[in-house]
Coordinates of C-alpha atoms in Angstrom, one line a residue:
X25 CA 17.0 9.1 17.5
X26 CA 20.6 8.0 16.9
X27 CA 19.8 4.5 16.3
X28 CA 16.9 5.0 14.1
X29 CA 18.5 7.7 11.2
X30 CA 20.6 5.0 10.1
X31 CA 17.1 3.0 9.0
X32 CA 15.4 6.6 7.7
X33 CA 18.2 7.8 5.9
X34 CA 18.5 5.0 3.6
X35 CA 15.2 5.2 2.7
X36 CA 15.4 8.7 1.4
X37 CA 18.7 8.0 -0.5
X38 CA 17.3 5.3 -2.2
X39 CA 14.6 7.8 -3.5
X40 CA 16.8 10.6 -4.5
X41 CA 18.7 8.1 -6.5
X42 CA 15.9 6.8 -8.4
X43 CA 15.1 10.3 -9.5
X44 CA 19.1 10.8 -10.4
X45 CA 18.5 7.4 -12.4
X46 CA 15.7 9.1 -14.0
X47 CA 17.4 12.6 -14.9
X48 CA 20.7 11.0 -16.1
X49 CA 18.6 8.7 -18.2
X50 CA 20.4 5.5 -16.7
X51 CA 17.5 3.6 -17.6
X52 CA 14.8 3.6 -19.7
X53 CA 10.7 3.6 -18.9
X54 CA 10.7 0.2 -20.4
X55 CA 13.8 -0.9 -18.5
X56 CA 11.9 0.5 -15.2
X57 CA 8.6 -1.6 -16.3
X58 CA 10.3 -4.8 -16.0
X59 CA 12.0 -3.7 -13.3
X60 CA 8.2 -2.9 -11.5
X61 CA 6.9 -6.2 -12.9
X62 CA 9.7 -8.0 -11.4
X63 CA 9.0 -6.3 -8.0
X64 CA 5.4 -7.1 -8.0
X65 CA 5.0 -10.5 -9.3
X66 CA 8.3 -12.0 -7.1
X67 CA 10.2 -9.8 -4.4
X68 CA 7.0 -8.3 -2.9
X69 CA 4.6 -11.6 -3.1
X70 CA 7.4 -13.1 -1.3
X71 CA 8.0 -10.5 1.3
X72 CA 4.0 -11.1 1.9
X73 CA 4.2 -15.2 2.2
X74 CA 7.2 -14.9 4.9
X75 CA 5.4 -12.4 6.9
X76 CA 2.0 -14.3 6.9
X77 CA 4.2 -17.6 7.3
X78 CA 6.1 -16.6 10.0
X79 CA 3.1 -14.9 11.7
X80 CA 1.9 -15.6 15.1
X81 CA -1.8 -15.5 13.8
X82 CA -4.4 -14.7 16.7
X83 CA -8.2 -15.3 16.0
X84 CA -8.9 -11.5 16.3
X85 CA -6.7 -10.7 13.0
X86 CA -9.2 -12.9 11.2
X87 CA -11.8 -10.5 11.7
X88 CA -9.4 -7.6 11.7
X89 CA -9.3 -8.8 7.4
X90 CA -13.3 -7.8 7.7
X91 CA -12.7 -4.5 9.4
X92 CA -10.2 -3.0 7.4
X93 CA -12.9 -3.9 4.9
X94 CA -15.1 -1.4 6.3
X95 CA -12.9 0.8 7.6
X96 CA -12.0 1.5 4.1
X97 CA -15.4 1.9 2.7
X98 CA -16.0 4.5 5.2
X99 CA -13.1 6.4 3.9
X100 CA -14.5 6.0 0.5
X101 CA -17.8 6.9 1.8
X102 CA -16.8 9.8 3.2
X103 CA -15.4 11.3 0.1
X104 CA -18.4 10.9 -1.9
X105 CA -20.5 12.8 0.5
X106 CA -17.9 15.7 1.4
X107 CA -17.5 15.9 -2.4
X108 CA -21.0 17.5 -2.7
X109 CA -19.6 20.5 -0.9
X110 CA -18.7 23.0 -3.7
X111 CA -15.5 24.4 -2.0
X112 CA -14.4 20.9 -1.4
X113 CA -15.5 19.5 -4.4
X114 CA -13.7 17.8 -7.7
X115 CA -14.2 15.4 -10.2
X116 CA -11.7 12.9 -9.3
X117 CA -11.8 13.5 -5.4
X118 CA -14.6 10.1 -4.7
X119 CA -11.4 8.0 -6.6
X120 CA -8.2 9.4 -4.0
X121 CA -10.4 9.2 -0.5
X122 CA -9.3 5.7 0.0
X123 CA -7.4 2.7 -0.9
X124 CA -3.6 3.1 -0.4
X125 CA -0.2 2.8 -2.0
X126 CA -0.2 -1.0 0.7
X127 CA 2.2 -2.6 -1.3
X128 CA 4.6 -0.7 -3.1
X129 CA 4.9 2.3 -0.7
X130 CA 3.9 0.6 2.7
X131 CA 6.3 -2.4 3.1
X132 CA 9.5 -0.7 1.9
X133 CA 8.5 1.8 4.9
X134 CA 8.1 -0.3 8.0
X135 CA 10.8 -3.0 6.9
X136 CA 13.3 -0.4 6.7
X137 CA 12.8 0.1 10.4
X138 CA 11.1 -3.1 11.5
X139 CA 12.9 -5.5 9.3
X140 CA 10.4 -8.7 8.6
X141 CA 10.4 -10.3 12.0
X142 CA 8.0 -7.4 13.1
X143 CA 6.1 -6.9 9.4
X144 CA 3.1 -8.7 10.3
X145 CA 2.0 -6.0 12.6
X146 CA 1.5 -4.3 9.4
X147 CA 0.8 -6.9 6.5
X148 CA -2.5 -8.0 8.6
X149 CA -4.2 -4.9 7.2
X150 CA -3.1 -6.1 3.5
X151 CA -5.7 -8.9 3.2
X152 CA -9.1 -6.6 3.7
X153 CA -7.0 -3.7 1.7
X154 CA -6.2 -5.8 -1.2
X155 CA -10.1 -6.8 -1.0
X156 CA -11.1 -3.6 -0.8
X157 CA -9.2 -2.3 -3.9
X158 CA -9.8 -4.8 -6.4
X159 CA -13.5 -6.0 -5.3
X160 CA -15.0 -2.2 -5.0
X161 CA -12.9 0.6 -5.6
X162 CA -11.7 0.0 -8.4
X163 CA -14.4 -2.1 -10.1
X164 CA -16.6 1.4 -9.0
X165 CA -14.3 3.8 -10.3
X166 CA -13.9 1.8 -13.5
X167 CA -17.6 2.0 -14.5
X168 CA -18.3 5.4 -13.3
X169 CA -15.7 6.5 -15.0
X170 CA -17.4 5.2 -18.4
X171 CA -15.3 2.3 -18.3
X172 CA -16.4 -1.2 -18.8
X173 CA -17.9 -4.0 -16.3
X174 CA -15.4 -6.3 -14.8
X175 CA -15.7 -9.8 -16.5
X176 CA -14.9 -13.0 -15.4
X177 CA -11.6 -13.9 -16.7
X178 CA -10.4 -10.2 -15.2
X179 CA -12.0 -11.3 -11.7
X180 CA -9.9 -14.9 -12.4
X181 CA -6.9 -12.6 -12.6
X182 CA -7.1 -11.0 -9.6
X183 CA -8.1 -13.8 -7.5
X184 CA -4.7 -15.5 -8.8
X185 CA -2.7 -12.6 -8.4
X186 CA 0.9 -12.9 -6.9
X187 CA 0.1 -10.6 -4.2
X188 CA -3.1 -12.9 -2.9
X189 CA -1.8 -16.2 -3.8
X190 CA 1.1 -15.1 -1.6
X191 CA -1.0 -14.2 1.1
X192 CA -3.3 -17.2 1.1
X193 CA -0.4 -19.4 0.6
X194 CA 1.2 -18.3 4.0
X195 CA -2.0 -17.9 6.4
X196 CA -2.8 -21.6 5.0
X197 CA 0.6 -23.2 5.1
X198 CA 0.8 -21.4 8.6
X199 CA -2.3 -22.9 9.7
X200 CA -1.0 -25.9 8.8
X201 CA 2.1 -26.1 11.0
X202 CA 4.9 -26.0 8.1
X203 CA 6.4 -23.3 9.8
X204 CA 7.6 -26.2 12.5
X205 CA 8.1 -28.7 9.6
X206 CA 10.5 -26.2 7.7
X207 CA 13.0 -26.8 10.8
X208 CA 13.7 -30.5 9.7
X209 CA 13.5 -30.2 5.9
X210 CA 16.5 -29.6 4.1
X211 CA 14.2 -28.6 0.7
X212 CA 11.8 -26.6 2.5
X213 CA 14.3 -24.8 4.2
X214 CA 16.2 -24.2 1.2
X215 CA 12.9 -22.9 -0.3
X216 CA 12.5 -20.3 2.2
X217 CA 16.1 -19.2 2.1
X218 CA 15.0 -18.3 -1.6
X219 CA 12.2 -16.6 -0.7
X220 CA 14.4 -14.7 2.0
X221 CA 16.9 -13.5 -1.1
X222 CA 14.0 -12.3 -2.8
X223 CA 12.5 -10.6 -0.2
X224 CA 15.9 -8.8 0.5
X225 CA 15.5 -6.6 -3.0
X226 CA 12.0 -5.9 -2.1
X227 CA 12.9 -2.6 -0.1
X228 CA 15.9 -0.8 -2.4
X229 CA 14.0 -1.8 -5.4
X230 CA 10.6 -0.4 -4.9
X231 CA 12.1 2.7 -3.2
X232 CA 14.9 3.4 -6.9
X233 CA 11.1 3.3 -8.8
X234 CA 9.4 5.1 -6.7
X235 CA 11.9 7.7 -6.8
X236 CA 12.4 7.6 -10.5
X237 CA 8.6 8.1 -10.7
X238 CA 8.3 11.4 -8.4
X239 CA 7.1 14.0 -10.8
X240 CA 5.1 16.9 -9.6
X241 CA 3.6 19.3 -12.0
X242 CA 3.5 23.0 -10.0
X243 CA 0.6 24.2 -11.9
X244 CA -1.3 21.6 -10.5
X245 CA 0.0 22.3 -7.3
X246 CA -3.8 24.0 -6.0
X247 CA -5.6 20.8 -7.1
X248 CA -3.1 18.2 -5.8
X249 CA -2.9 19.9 -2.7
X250 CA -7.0 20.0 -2.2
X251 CA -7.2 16.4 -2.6
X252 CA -4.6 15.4 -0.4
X253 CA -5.6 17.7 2.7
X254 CA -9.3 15.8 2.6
X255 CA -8.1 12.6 2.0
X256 CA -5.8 13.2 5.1
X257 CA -8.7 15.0 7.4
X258 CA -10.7 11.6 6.0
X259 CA -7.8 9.0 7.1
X260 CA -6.4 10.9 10.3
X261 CA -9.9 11.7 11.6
X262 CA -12.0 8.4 10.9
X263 CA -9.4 6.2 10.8
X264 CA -8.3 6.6 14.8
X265 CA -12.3 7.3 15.7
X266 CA -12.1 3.2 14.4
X267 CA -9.3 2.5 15.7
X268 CA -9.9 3.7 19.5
X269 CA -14.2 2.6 19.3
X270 CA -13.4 -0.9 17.3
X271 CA -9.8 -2.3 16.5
X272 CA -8.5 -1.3 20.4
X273 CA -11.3 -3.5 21.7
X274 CA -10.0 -6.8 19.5
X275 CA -6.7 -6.3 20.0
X276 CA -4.6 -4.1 23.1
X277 CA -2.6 -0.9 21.1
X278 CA 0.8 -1.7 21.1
X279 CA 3.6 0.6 20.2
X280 CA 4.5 -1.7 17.0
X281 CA 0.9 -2.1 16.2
X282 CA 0.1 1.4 16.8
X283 CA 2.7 2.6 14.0
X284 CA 2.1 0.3 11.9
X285 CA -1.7 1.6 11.7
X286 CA -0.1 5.0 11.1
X287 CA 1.8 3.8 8.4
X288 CA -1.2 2.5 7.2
X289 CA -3.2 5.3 7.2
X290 CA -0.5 8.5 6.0
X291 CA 0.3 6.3 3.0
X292 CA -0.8 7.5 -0.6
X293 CA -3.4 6.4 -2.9
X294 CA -3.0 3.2 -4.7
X295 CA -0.1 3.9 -7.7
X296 CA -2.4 2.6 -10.5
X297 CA -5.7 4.9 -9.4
X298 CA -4.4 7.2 -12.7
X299 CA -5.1 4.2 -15.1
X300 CA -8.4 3.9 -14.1
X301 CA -9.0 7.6 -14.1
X302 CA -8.6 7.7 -17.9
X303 CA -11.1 6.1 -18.5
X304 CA -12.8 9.8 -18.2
X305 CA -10.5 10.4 -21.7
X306 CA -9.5 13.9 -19.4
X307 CA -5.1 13.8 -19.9
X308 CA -5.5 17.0 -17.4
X309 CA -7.3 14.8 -14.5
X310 CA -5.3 11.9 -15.0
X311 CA -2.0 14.3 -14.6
X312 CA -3.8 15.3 -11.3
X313 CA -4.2 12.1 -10.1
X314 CA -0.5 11.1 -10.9
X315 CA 1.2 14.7 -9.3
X316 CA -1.6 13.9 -6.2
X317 CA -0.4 11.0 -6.0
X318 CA 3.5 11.9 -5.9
X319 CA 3.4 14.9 -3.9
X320 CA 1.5 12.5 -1.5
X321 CA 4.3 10.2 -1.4
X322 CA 6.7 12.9 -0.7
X323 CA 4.2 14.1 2.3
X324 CA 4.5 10.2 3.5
X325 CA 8.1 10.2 3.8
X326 CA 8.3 13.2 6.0
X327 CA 5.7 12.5 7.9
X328 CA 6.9 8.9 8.5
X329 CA 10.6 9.9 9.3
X330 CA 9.4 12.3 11.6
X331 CA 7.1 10.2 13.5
X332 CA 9.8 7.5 13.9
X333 CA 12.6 9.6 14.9
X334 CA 10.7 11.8 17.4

């Protein structure tokens, strides 16, 4: 336990003092925007090439993409139908039952234990995830919520998005052998070295925003906390009933392995779910979703420190 509190504590500082940034007013929301735009389109699609770069990758992960696929639309699938129970029931509950915060709240988690050399245990559930969000769930929530039809420039976007460019790039530059070539190549190397800097920020700045975003409104405590114990039953229960009938026969559980799926799986629901959700034109819902969403976080980071340290 002694050896890991230095690697959790961080992580929890970092988040208090993005919500002291926010209450002192150190800097603004725009300030934070670049800030976020910053972390997604450079630090974290480079924390995702070196990871996939440096990546032993085995045949069975290749299919693993496909699984996580499914895994997730069972999730999703799941919600719908326990959503017809009237107790259980509420309008945004089919958006929150799956996808997760991968990304933002994911990576910051496990390097700050497992530092990059052991990331890939976790980044190979990334590439289905990141199929899964922006190919289904949120093209569906988007027109049932009255929204309008992805078009083709949108779909363009996504395709070319840092976070899959950088993941492509690696698993084909990997297949490719440069990993071997880099060792000779003063540019290349130098290149990488780059990409090491930039993945160095990734962790302290995603974890100051993610702080400085922590808001949870107490009146809608009751619905927040609704959501969030299905969605949990949803990932705990189905999500090991997969892992133990399906992903254990492709690959052998592994203590690294095995927490990263549980990283995986406690993490909360994607951070821009809320945008989507106003496409209903209800403030109050998309309040929900954003409190749901950061009490969920909070739940995360207990749950995670406790299941590393013990």
């Amino acid at each position: 336990m002694g050896q890991l509190l230095p690697q959790i504590i961080p992580v929890i500082l970092l988040l208090i003092m993005g919500k002291i940034i926010n209450m002192r007013e150190w800097f603004s929301r725009s300030t934070m925007g670049d800030l976020k735009r910053f972390t997604v389109n450079a630090t974290l699609p480079a924390v995702l090439f070196l990871s996939f770069f440096n990546m032993e990758l085995q045949n069975e992960y290749y299919l693993i993409f496909i699984l996580t696929f499914v895994m997730l639309y069972l999730f999703f699938f799941t919600g719908k139908l326990l959503n017809r129970i009237p107790v259980i029931a509420h309008p945004i509950l089919p958006y929150m039952t799956s996808g997760m915060a991968f990304g933002f709240i994911g990576i910051p988690f496990f390097l700050a234990v497992y530092g990059i050399e052991e990331l890939g245990s976790y980044a190979i559930w990334g590439v289905g995830h990141e199929v899964f969000l922006w190919m289904f769930l949120f093209p569906w929530i988007r027109l049932h919520a009255g929204g309008k039809k992805f078009n083709r420039c949108e779909l363009g976007a996504i395709v070319t998005s840092p976070t899959i460019m950088s993941i492509v790039a690696g698993i084909l530059l990997n297949r490719l052998g440069l990993p071997r070539i880099t060792e000779h190549n003063i540019l290349l190397q130098s290149i990488l070295n780059t990409l090491n800097y930039l993945a160095a920020l990734t962790t302290p700045l995603i974890l100051i925003i993610v702080g400085y975003d922590i808001s949870v409104k107490r009146h809608l405590l009751k619905d927040c906390l609704k959501i969030i114990t299905v969605r949990m039953a949803i990932m705990m229960s189905i999500g090991y009933a997969f892992k133990v009938l399906v992903i254990n026969q492709l690959i052998p559980p592994e203590p690294i392995f095995n927490h990263a799926f549980f990283t995986f799986l406690i993490l909360p629901p994607p951070l821009v779910v809320p945008m989507y959700i106003s496409y209903l034109n209800d403030q109050k819902l998309v309040e929900i979703a954003s409190s749901t969403i950061a009490l969920s976080t909070i739940l995360s980071v207990l749950l995670y420190s406790i299941v590393v340290l013990v």
